[in-house]
Coordinates of C-alpha atoms in Angstrom, one line a residue:
S1 CA -0.1 0.3 0.0
R2 CA 0.9 3.5 -1.0
S3 CA 0.9 4.0 3.3
S4 CA 3.3 1.5 4.0
R5 CA 5.9 2.3 1.0
Y6 CA 5.4 5.8 2.9
E7 CA 6.7 4.9 6.2
I8 CA 9.5 2.7 4.9
V9 CA 11.2 6.4 3.2
L10 CA 10.4 7.6 6.4
C11 CA 12.4 4.9 7.8
A12 CA 15.6 5.0 5.1
V13 CA 15.0 8.9 5.6
D14 CA 15.9 9.2 9.0
Y15 CA 18.9 6.3 8.3
V16 CA 20.5 8.6 6.0
K17 CA 20.8 12.0 8.4
A18 CA 21.3 9.3 11.3
W19 CA 24.3 8.3 9.3
K20 CA 25.9 11.5 7.9
A21 CA 25.6 13.4 11.0
Q22 CA 28.2 10.8 12.3
Q23 CA 31.6 13.0 13.2
F24 CA 33.5 9.9 11.6
P25 CA 34.2 8.9 8.0
D26 CA 32.8 5.6 6.2
S27 CA 35.5 3.2 5.9
L28 CA 36.7 0.2 6.8
D29 CA 40.8 2.1 7.3
M30 CA 38.5 3.6 10.4
L31 CA 38.9 0.6 11.5
K32 CA 42.7 0.9 12.3
D33 CA 42.5 3.1 14.2
H34 CA 43.7 1.8 17.9
N35 CA 40.6 3.4 19.7
I36 CA 37.3 2.0 17.6
F37 CA 36.3 -1.4 18.5
I38 CA 34.4 -3.0 16.3
C39 CA 31.5 -4.5 17.5
D40 CA 31.4 -8.7 17.4
S41 CA 28.9 -11.1 18.3
G42 CA 30.5 -13.9 17.0
S43 CA 33.8 -12.9 19.0
S44 CA 33.8 -15.4 21.8
V45 CA 37.0 -12.2 23.4
H46 CA 38.1 -8.7 23.9
V47 CA 40.5 -7.8 21.8
S48 CA 43.1 -4.6 21.4
N49 CA 45.7 -4.5 18.7
S50 CA 47.5 -1.9 20.6
P51 CA 49.2 -1.6 24.1
V52 CA 48.3 1.8 24.4
G53 CA 45.6 2.1 27.5
L54 CA 46.0 -1.2 28.8
V55 CA 46.6 -1.4 31.8
G56 CA 48.1 -4.6 33.6
L57 CA 49.1 -6.1 31.1
Q58 CA 50.2 -9.7 32.0
P59 CA 51.2 -12.6 30.4
A60 CA 48.4 -15.1 28.3
Q61 CA 48.6 -18.2 26.4
G62 CA 46.9 -19.6 23.7
G63 CA 45.3 -18.1 20.6
T64 CA 41.0 -17.4 19.4
T65 CA 40.3 -18.3 16.4
G66 CA 39.1 -16.2 13.8
I67 CA 36.5 -16.3 10.6
T68 CA 39.6 -18.1 8.3
G69 CA 40.1 -20.6 10.3
N70 CA 43.6 -18.5 11.9
V71 CA 44.5 -18.7 15.6
A72 CA 45.5 -15.9 16.4
R73 CA 48.3 -15.3 19.6
I74 CA 48.1 -13.8 22.5
T75 CA 50.3 -12.5 23.8
H76 CA 48.3 -10.7 27.1
E77 CA 45.4 -9.9 28.8
A78 CA 44.8 -7.3 30.6
T79 CA 41.8 -4.3 31.5
L80 CA 41.7 -1.4 28.5
T81 CA 41.4 2.1 30.3
G82 CA 39.6 5.3 28.1
E83 CA 37.1 7.6 27.6
I84 CA 33.9 6.8 25.4
H85 CA 33.0 9.3 22.5
N86 CA 29.8 8.8 20.6
N87 CA 29.5 9.0 16.5
Q88 CA 29.2 12.8 17.3
G89 CA 33.3 12.6 18.8
E90 CA 31.5 14.1 22.5
S91 CA 33.0 12.1 24.9
I92 CA 30.4 10.7 26.8
G93 CA 32.1 8.7 29.9
R94 CA 34.6 7.0 30.9
V95 CA 35.4 2.5 30.8
S96 CA 37.1 -0.1 32.4
V97 CA 37.1 -3.3 30.2
G98 CA 38.1 -6.2 31.6
E99 CA 40.2 -9.0 30.4
V100 CA 41.1 -7.9 26.9
C101 CA 43.5 -9.9 24.7
Y102 CA 46.1 -7.8 23.5
I103 CA 46.9 -9.3 20.0
P104 CA 49.8 -7.3 18.2
T105 CA 48.5 -8.7 14.8
S106 CA 44.8 -8.6 14.8
P107 CA 43.8 -5.8 11.5
Y108 CA 41.0 -4.7 14.6
N109 CA 39.8 -3.9 17.9
L110 CA 37.0 -5.7 19.1
I111 CA 34.8 -5.7 21.9
S112 CA 32.6 -9.3 22.5
G113 CA 29.1 -9.1 22.5
S114 CA 28.7 -12.7 23.1
Y115 CA 31.1 -12.3 26.3
L116 CA 28.9 -9.2 27.3
L117 CA 25.7 -10.7 27.0
K118 CA 27.2 -13.9 29.1
H119 CA 28.5 -11.4 31.8
G120 CA 24.6 -9.6 32.2
W121 CA 24.8 -7.0 29.8
I122 CA 21.3 -7.1 27.6
L123 CA 21.1 -6.0 23.9
S124 CA 18.9 -3.6 21.5
G125 CA 19.4 -1.3 19.2
N126 CA 17.8 -0.7 15.7
E127 CA 19.2 0.4 12.3
N128 CA 21.8 3.1 14.3
Y129 CA 23.2 1.3 17.1
I130 CA 24.1 -1.4 18.9
E131 CA 23.8 -1.8 22.8
Y132 CA 24.4 -3.1 26.1
T133 CA 23.5 -1.8 28.8
K134 CA 23.5 -3.5 32.9
D135 CA 22.6 -1.8 36.3
G136 CA 23.0 1.4 34.2
H137 CA 25.6 1.1 32.7
V138 CA 25.5 1.5 28.4
L139 CA 27.3 1.1 26.1
R140 CA 26.5 1.9 22.4
F141 CA 28.1 1.3 19.6
D142 CA 26.9 3.9 17.2
I143 CA 29.5 4.3 14.9
L144 CA 28.3 2.9 11.8
V145 CA 30.5 1.6 9.0
H146 CA 29.3 0.4 6.1
T147 CA 30.1 -2.5 3.8
D148 CA 29.2 -5.0 0.4
Q149 CA 27.8 -6.5 2.8
G150 CA 25.5 -4.7 5.1
V151 CA 27.5 -2.5 8.3
L152 CA 29.3 -3.1 11.2
Y153 CA 28.9 -1.2 14.2
A154 CA 31.4 0.6 15.9
M155 CA 33.0 2.8 19.3
M156 CA 35.6 4.9 19.9
I157 CA 36.9 4.2 23.9
K158 CA 39.9 7.0 23.6
R159 CA 42.6 4.9 25.2
D160 CA 44.1 6.1 28.1
T161 CA 47.9 7.2 27.7
V162 CA 48.7 6.9 31.3
N163 CA 48.0 4.2 32.9
E164 CA 46.3 3.5 35.8
V165 CA 42.4 3.4 36.0
P166 CA 40.5 6.8 36.6
A167 CA 38.1 6.4 39.6
A168 CA 34.8 6.8 37.9
A169 CA 35.4 3.7 34.9
N170 CA 31.7 2.5 34.3
P171 CA 33.3 -2.0 34.6
I172 CA 33.0 -3.9 31.2

């Protein structure tokens, strides 16, 4: 019917407005920035490819298997501390992410959606963002990066450069 087509067009316009409003480039290259983290529902661990902002680095053994079947070697485990920025580039709070696997060979940083769910976070979202909530804390992945197959949802965690955990950090 005409009205349902109209509603679909309005939804598409709202989506495009939200996407165009973000202050981050819609580019896969942007994902190589060490402050950008992809929400990955298929990953069982959080991954950092940079030691910046990692507190309490402990040597680790083992690896994690990626989509290609190759095993990436985990060299250390630590806590990541930093400041969360929304898709407008505005600081919206601090975060402390525990049990982060440092994998220097990883091309991307990941926050594990399945890890969050396993630890009591609640998943919600729409075409503009994915978010996890727990105990009044919110992690919103609202940086959209379009691919040939769809869209990736990411967030910016501006890593601390001094390796100490701030008192007001949102624990994950």
